Amino acid sequence: MHETHSLRERFLVFFKIFVPILIYQFANFSAAFVDTTMTGQYDALHLAGVAMATSLWSPFFTFLTGIVSALVPIIGHHLGAGRKDRVAPDFYQFLYMALGLSLILFALVFLGAPLVLGHLGLEPVVRKVALGYLRFLSLGIIPLLLFSVVRSFLDALGLTRLSMYLMLLLLPLNGFFNFLLIYGIAGLPELGGSGAGLGTSLAYWALFLISIAVIRKHKKVKPYQIEKIQPLDKTALLDALKLGLPIGGTVFAEVSIFSGGLVMAKYPSLVIASHQAAMNFSNLTYAFPLSVSSAMAIIISYEFGAKRMDAVKSYSELGRLTALVFAGFTLFFLYFLRYDLAELYGHEPEFLRMTTVFMTYSLFFQVSDAFAAPLQGILRGYKDTKVPFYLGVLSYWGLTFPVGYLLEKVTGLGPYSYWIGLIASLIVSGLCYQWRLNRIVKRYESHH
């Protein structure tokens, strides 16, 4: 990261940060994509089991990774203000935080998952696969969260290309382990959908160990002396939690409604599988606006830390325009190829029919996300997280399920009712984030 003086310079800096983030976000989402497609090709009931498991897993996992992502604006502000000596201590506080959060999530999975799955009225095979998938996946919680801290650290330093290279390793690692464990290759037990959870855990352990070896040797990381272990600082840890918890909470509120599996549990297993297939691909396309959001958090925090408000505004406009351009691309791609995409997940005629209908509804996600996601990143760059958290919870939980439930009762839309509720919540959340950004900008301008 460095100071820029023209639109051309800012365009180059933005895309230097954005493109690697986009590639590694695709690699990140590919873990769920690989699990879902490989399980769907194995058996539709196993896909339904993985769908229920990810509905429980995703909100809590993204809640914790959202908390540790607060490292990005913290380090960004340090670098923008020239406080390089503050980087390593904060990095270590987030490592300690990640270890503690890992133990909490591990306990939730082992103690809470059996109770929840046992009360959903699932078919025995679906329940067994879901529980097995979660237990295997929990073995990868520690490396997953620790790697999230390392990745946030590299992103904040502007080393998004290095993050990209590391994340690109996830796809072949995950695919390789999944293939061995789902189908029982090379004398290993045939675990079906549950094996996808173990394959993902093994992939994250391998990725974390590789990332540690890389950052210990990288020349651009050496000036921060992270090889010197820093002590636990309770005050800094609490400050990090205060900033990170609202970020994690906002992501939790959004992801929990998008997983939707608990609502879908009352429908037949084929509906659950179709919902999961369409939502899985929609999540993959979310990598575009999410990457813009991540780039905004990095760049805006750096420029705001240096008090260069003209650059803050310029980068904000550039990021939002980029998100809209990519939304147009994904709209075109998803609409014309939705039938071919559905066949990636299964081949039963009724499954394909429902999946293509779900994918048609997901077209509206693309435009809504392109508007709302960059605003979240810009607000995080300002280190404004608490109010956006309240706005997000109000929008997502206050609209999705009430609108979905009402439509389900008064129309014949069935499970599609809840997707319409999702679309409504995304639109309202985007408008709320825009209102908040306007308030923040006006408040800053009035004091300067």
XYZ file of C-alpha atoms in Angstrom:
448
model
C 0.000 0.000 0.000
C 1.166 3.519 -0.808
C -0.199 7.015 -1.291
C -1.820 7.693 -4.679
C -2.394 10.978 -6.518
C -4.522 10.155 -9.579
C -7.483 7.986 -10.592
C -5.188 5.815 -12.712
C -2.902 5.118 -9.746
C -5.879 4.276 -7.542
C -7.326 2.009 -10.206
C -4.043 0.071 -10.345
C -3.729 -0.159 -6.551
C -7.353 -1.250 -6.180
C -7.072 -4.052 -8.718
C -3.699 -5.125 -7.362
C -5.470 -5.715 -4.040
C -8.825 -6.882 -5.442
C -7.872 -9.496 -8.047
C -5.866 -11.769 -5.709
C -8.658 -11.489 -3.110
C -11.202 -12.502 -5.752
C -9.174 -15.543 -6.745
C -8.616 -16.713 -3.182
C -12.263 -16.117 -2.275
C -13.213 -18.434 -5.121
C -10.714 -20.930 -3.731
C -12.194 -20.448 -0.251
C -15.763 -21.035 -1.425
C -14.522 -23.967 -3.484
C -14.252 -26.082 -0.312
C -18.041 -26.013 0.135
C -18.515 -26.248 -3.646
C -16.334 -29.365 -3.870
C -18.037 -30.958 -0.846
C -21.500 -30.297 -2.276
C -20.894 -31.351 -5.892
C -18.917 -34.475 -5.008
C -21.499 -35.535 -2.421
C -24.379 -34.789 -4.825
C -22.814 -37.022 -7.462
C -22.425 -39.751 -4.820
C -26.039 -39.746 -3.508
C -28.911 -37.220 -3.187
C -29.703 -38.238 0.418
C -26.055 -37.749 1.368
C -26.249 -34.295 -0.234
C -29.277 -33.515 1.950
C -27.242 -34.598 4.996
C -24.349 -32.331 4.044
C -26.884 -29.527 3.433
C -28.270 -29.821 6.962
C -24.741 -29.994 8.418
C -23.553 -26.868 6.587
C -26.738 -25.052 7.661
C -25.598 -25.536 11.243
C -21.871 -25.103 10.614
C -21.706 -22.093 8.285
C -23.251 -19.427 10.556
C -20.958 -20.246 13.497
C -17.863 -20.718 11.352
C -18.379 -17.404 9.540
C -19.195 -15.700 12.861
C -15.748 -16.635 14.184
C -13.861 -15.857 10.961
C -15.718 -12.526 10.880
C -14.402 -11.729 14.364
C -10.771 -12.416 13.416
C -11.143 -10.390 10.191
C -11.136 -7.290 12.417
C -7.346 -7.609 12.279
C -7.468 -6.030 8.786
C -8.712 -2.525 9.728
C -6.649 -2.547 12.934
C -3.380 -3.182 11.090
C -4.507 -0.922 8.226
C -4.873 2.007 10.617
C -1.467 1.232 12.171
C 0.242 1.210 8.772
C -1.551 4.333 7.550
C -0.434 6.184 10.681
C 3.133 4.798 10.501
C 2.881 2.622 13.630
C 4.650 -0.518 12.357
C 5.750 -1.530 15.866
C 2.088 -2.152 16.807
C 1.530 -4.797 14.116
C 3.123 -7.894 15.711
C 1.485 -7.481 19.169
C -1.980 -7.223 17.611
C -1.278 -10.198 15.313
C -0.538 -12.379 18.344
C -3.643 -11.238 20.232
C -5.713 -12.488 17.293
C -3.878 -15.819 17.289
C -4.713 -16.270 20.974
C -8.298 -15.240 20.289
C -8.572 -17.763 17.436
C -7.404 -20.607 19.678
C -10.015 -19.759 22.308
C -12.799 -19.420 19.738
C -11.792 -22.761 18.183
C -12.370 -24.573 21.468
C -15.810 -22.962 21.858
C -16.923 -24.012 18.369
C -15.520 -27.520 18.866
C -17.621 -27.914 22.020
C -20.725 -26.570 20.254
C -20.370 -29.094 17.438
C -19.828 -32.141 19.635
C -22.387 -31.279 22.301
C -25.007 -29.267 20.432
C -25.199 -30.787 16.946
C -26.615 -34.200 18.000
C -29.365 -32.502 20.021
C -30.400 -30.164 17.179
C -30.283 -32.793 14.422
C -32.248 -35.230 16.583
C -35.202 -32.818 16.787
C -35.547 -31.922 13.097
C -37.429 -35.036 11.979
C -34.829 -35.930 9.356
C -34.610 -39.289 7.608
C -32.156 -41.583 9.473
C -29.623 -41.582 6.626
C -29.714 -37.785 6.328
C -29.256 -37.327 10.092
C -26.374 -39.829 10.221
C -24.519 -38.180 7.335
C -25.041 -34.680 8.790
C -23.693 -35.664 12.202
C -20.712 -37.500 10.744
C -19.865 -34.576 8.457
C -19.949 -32.089 11.359
C -17.813 -34.205 13.660
C -15.175 -34.760 11.003
C -15.250 -31.080 10.015
C -14.741 -30.015 13.628
C -11.281 -31.616 13.537
C -10.238 -28.781 11.213
C -11.559 -25.868 13.307
C -8.205 -24.935 14.867
C -6.178 -24.718 11.614
C -9.084 -23.024 9.851
C -9.303 -20.141 12.332
C -5.544 -19.783 12.751
C -5.156 -19.643 8.980
C -7.897 -16.975 8.873
C -5.740 -14.824 11.181
C -2.665 -15.374 8.987
C -4.671 -14.491 5.886
C -6.076 -11.315 7.457
C -2.537 -10.342 8.487
C -1.222 -10.787 4.948
C -4.192 -8.912 3.468
C -3.670 -5.955 5.803
C -0.035 -5.762 4.678
C -1.243 -5.630 1.066
C 0.142 -9.125 0.353
C -3.135 -10.340 -1.135
C -1.293 -12.172 -3.912
C 0.440 -14.364 -1.324
C -2.961 -15.078 0.285
C -4.222 -16.009 -3.159
C -1.416 -18.509 -3.766
C -2.035 -20.141 -0.403
C -5.809 -20.379 -0.907
C -5.368 -21.847 -4.386
C -3.829 -24.879 -2.705
C -7.147 -25.564 -0.973
C -8.996 -26.766 -4.091
C -6.634 -29.614 -5.090
C -6.045 -30.592 -1.455
C -9.765 -30.720 -0.674
C -10.658 -32.525 -3.896
C -7.938 -35.119 -3.355
C -8.888 -35.944 0.246
C -12.623 -35.916 -0.576
C -12.173 -38.357 -3.446
C -10.291 -40.779 -1.218
C -12.731 -40.607 1.685
C -16.152 -40.265 -0.002
C -15.607 -43.263 -2.279
C -13.168 -45.251 -0.132
C -10.193 -45.256 -2.500
C -6.832 -46.931 -1.785
C -8.204 -49.176 0.945
C -9.750 -46.312 2.961
C -13.312 -46.688 4.334
C -16.151 -45.448 2.079
C -17.579 -42.596 4.199
C -19.898 -40.961 1.648
C -21.030 -37.434 2.567
C -19.388 -37.666 6.004
C -16.031 -38.190 4.279
C -16.294 -34.748 2.700
C -16.067 -33.245 6.192
C -12.901 -35.162 7.010
C -11.411 -34.295 3.611
C -11.964 -30.589 4.239
C -10.387 -30.810 7.719
C -7.277 -32.523 6.364
C -7.017 -29.895 3.627
C -7.095 -27.055 6.185
C -4.441 -28.689 8.369
C -2.155 -28.983 5.348
C -2.894 -25.382 4.291
C -2.201 -23.948 7.752
C 1.151 -25.735 8.097
C 2.214 -24.530 4.646
C 1.173 -20.929 5.464
C 3.258 -20.901 8.666
C 6.324 -22.074 6.747
C 5.770 -19.385 4.095
C 5.331 -16.352 6.367
C 8.387 -17.289 8.443
C 10.524 -16.952 5.298
C 8.807 -14.149 3.357
C 11.011 -11.059 3.053
C 8.123 -8.545 3.267
C 6.915 -10.050 6.544
C 10.338 -10.071 8.244
C 10.335 -6.332 9.202
C 7.372 -6.975 11.532
C 9.322 -9.614 13.514
C 6.396 -11.947 14.021
C 8.811 -14.774 14.818
C 9.169 -13.141 18.254
C 6.253 -14.432 20.305
C 4.304 -11.618 21.950
C 2.629 -11.985 25.371
C -1.103 -12.025 25.920
C -2.425 -8.476 26.353
C -5.911 -8.578 27.873
C -6.651 -4.920 27.090
C -5.675 -5.279 23.423
C -7.583 -8.560 23.215
C -10.751 -6.949 24.569
C -10.392 -4.014 22.149
C -10.038 -6.499 19.289
C -13.164 -8.340 20.426
C -15.121 -5.093 20.653
C -14.314 -4.379 17.016
C -14.580 -7.975 15.800
C -17.763 -9.153 17.508
C -20.061 -6.798 15.556
C -18.396 -7.885 12.298
C -18.866 -11.530 13.207
C -22.410 -10.850 14.346
C -23.334 -9.158 11.070
C -21.915 -12.054 9.069
C -23.673 -14.551 11.374
C -27.024 -12.823 10.869
C -26.587 -12.899 7.100
C -25.179 -16.402 6.715
C -27.663 -17.988 9.125
C -30.609 -16.853 7.030
C -28.852 -17.808 3.800
C -28.113 -21.326 5.007
C -31.845 -21.733 5.538
C -31.465 -25.455 6.146
C -33.409 -25.486 9.408
C -36.399 -23.873 7.702
C -36.086 -26.331 4.812
C -35.977 -29.324 7.197
C -39.784 -29.566 7.107
C -39.699 -30.218 3.351
C -38.780 -33.539 1.640
C -35.081 -34.436 1.356
C -35.117 -33.687 -2.389
C -36.202 -30.093 -1.688
C -33.397 -29.754 0.894
C -30.880 -31.062 -1.657
C -32.134 -28.692 -4.392
C -32.053 -25.708 -2.046
C -28.500 -26.581 -0.994
C -27.288 -27.020 -4.593
C -28.671 -23.653 -5.751
C -27.537 -21.847 -2.596
C -24.084 -23.391 -2.918
C -23.554 -21.977 -6.404
C -25.082 -18.644 -5.396
C -22.564 -18.493 -2.536
C -19.796 -19.128 -5.047
C -20.847 -16.089 -7.110
C -20.953 -14.063 -3.879
C -17.149 -14.184 -4.072
C -17.341 -11.160 -6.433
C -19.037 -8.611 -4.115
C -17.362 -10.131 -1.041
C -13.948 -9.592 -2.614
C -14.790 -5.953 -3.320
C -15.900 -5.626 0.314
C -12.616 -7.118 1.576
C -10.560 -4.857 -0.705
C -12.513 -1.836 0.523
C -11.796 -2.699 4.179
C -8.052 -2.919 3.444
C -7.738 0.216 1.337
C -10.185 2.475 3.203
C -8.636 1.649 6.599
C -5.177 2.541 5.239
C -6.290 5.823 3.656
C -8.507 6.779 6.605
C -5.633 6.059 9.000
C -3.566 8.547 6.984
C -6.505 11.067 6.962
C -6.617 11.224 3.121
C -10.384 11.636 2.680
C -10.289 12.417 -1.062
C -8.665 9.031 -1.629
C -11.247 7.373 0.645
C -14.102 8.730 -1.466
C -12.405 7.885 -4.756
C -11.674 4.287 -3.750
C -15.225 3.867 -2.408
C -16.743 4.869 -5.752
C -14.324 2.673 -7.679
C -15.116 -0.381 -5.547
C -18.879 0.027 -5.789
C -18.743 0.435 -9.563
C -16.610 -2.709 -9.858
C -19.171 -4.707 -7.862
C -21.994 -3.619 -10.182
C -20.016 -4.573 -13.293
C -19.357 -8.057 -11.936
C -23.035 -8.398 -10.954
C -23.992 -7.876 -14.598
C -21.588 -10.619 -15.626
C -22.872 -13.154 -13.081
C -26.506 -12.356 -13.950
C -25.882 -13.200 -17.592
C -23.860 -16.321 -16.789
C -26.272 -17.740 -14.211
C -29.445 -17.112 -16.231
C -28.330 -18.786 -19.454
C -26.423 -21.668 -17.857
C -28.697 -22.500 -14.912
C -29.747 -25.891 -16.351
C -26.144 -26.933 -16.998
C -25.134 -25.740 -13.528
C -27.906 -27.782 -11.883
C -26.485 -30.935 -13.495
C -23.222 -30.411 -11.624
C -25.071 -31.428 -8.458
C -27.262 -34.334 -9.594
C -29.302 -35.855 -12.406
C -32.767 -36.732 -11.065
C -35.413 -34.876 -13.158
C -37.347 -33.423 -10.199
C -34.106 -32.384 -8.503
C -32.984 -30.568 -11.660
C -36.352 -28.826 -12.054
C -36.399 -27.459 -8.501
C -32.738 -26.498 -8.568
C -33.165 -24.392 -11.717
C -36.141 -22.567 -10.140
C -34.072 -21.801 -7.015
C -31.234 -20.576 -9.257
C -33.638 -18.237 -11.075
C -34.569 -16.621 -7.762
C -30.876 -16.304 -6.896
C -30.460 -13.905 -9.844
C -31.899 -11.202 -7.593
C -29.184 -11.923 -5.026
C -26.538 -10.768 -7.472
C -27.774 -7.180 -7.790
C -28.633 -6.838 -4.092
C -25.230 -8.140 -2.971
C -23.422 -5.852 -5.419
C -25.052 -2.881 -3.680
C -24.805 -3.986 -0.016
C -21.480 -5.867 0.280
C -19.107 -3.016 -0.750
C -20.831 -0.731 1.757
C -20.035 -3.203 4.551
C -16.350 -3.145 3.590
C -16.254 0.662 3.439
C -17.823 0.944 6.896
C -15.286 -1.524 8.318
C -12.540 0.615 6.816
C -13.889 3.462 8.934
C -13.801 1.020 11.915
C -17.579 1.451 12.150
C -18.933 -1.994 13.032
C -21.443 -1.731 15.892
C -24.277 0.161 14.174
C -23.953 -1.848 10.910
C -24.326 -4.971 13.071
C -27.647 -3.723 14.473
C -28.830 -2.696 11.014
C -27.866 -6.076 9.574
C -29.642 -8.087 12.271
C -32.748 -5.908 11.947
C -32.810 -6.300 8.162
C -31.956 -10.000 7.893
C -33.918 -11.398 10.821
C -36.685 -8.814 10.787
C -37.656 -9.505 7.182
C -36.500 -12.874 5.844
C -38.520 -15.260 7.979
C -41.636 -13.076 8.496
C -41.889 -12.378 4.739
C -41.131 -16.023 3.895
C -43.650 -17.358 6.404
C -46.371 -14.969 5.207
C -45.832 -15.847 1.541
C -45.782 -19.552 2.349
C -49.172 -19.258 4.058
C -50.982 -17.062 1.512
C -49.421 -18.303 -1.751
C -48.448 -21.609 -3.321
C -44.752 -20.742 -3.485
C -43.744 -23.218 -0.769
C -39.973 -23.282 -0.124
C -39.404 -20.497 -2.650
C -41.201 -18.101 -0.262
C -38.128 -17.922 1.946
C -35.893 -17.000 -0.985
C -38.149 -14.024 -1.685
C -37.765 -13.079 1.981
C -33.988 -13.253 1.532
C -34.115 -10.918 -1.445
C -36.231 -8.395 0.504
C -33.786 -8.449 3.439
C -30.786 -7.859 1.168
C -32.405 -4.820 -0.447
C -33.343 -3.272 2.898
C -29.914 -3.982 4.455
C -28.199 -2.240 1.524
C -30.367 0.853 2.000
C -29.579 0.833 5.741
C -25.819 0.589 5.129
C -26.037 3.480 2.659
C -27.825 5.591 5.278
C -25.136 4.755 7.832
C -22.289 5.634 5.460
C -23.910 8.985 4.683
C -24.098 9.713 8.429
C -20.453 8.743 9.010
C -19.177 10.894 6.125
C -21.237 13.938 7.175
C -20.100 13.578 10.792
C -16.420 13.438 9.774
C -16.752 16.399 7.389
C -18.464 18.518 10.054
C -15.515 17.963 12.437
C -12.818 18.689 9.848
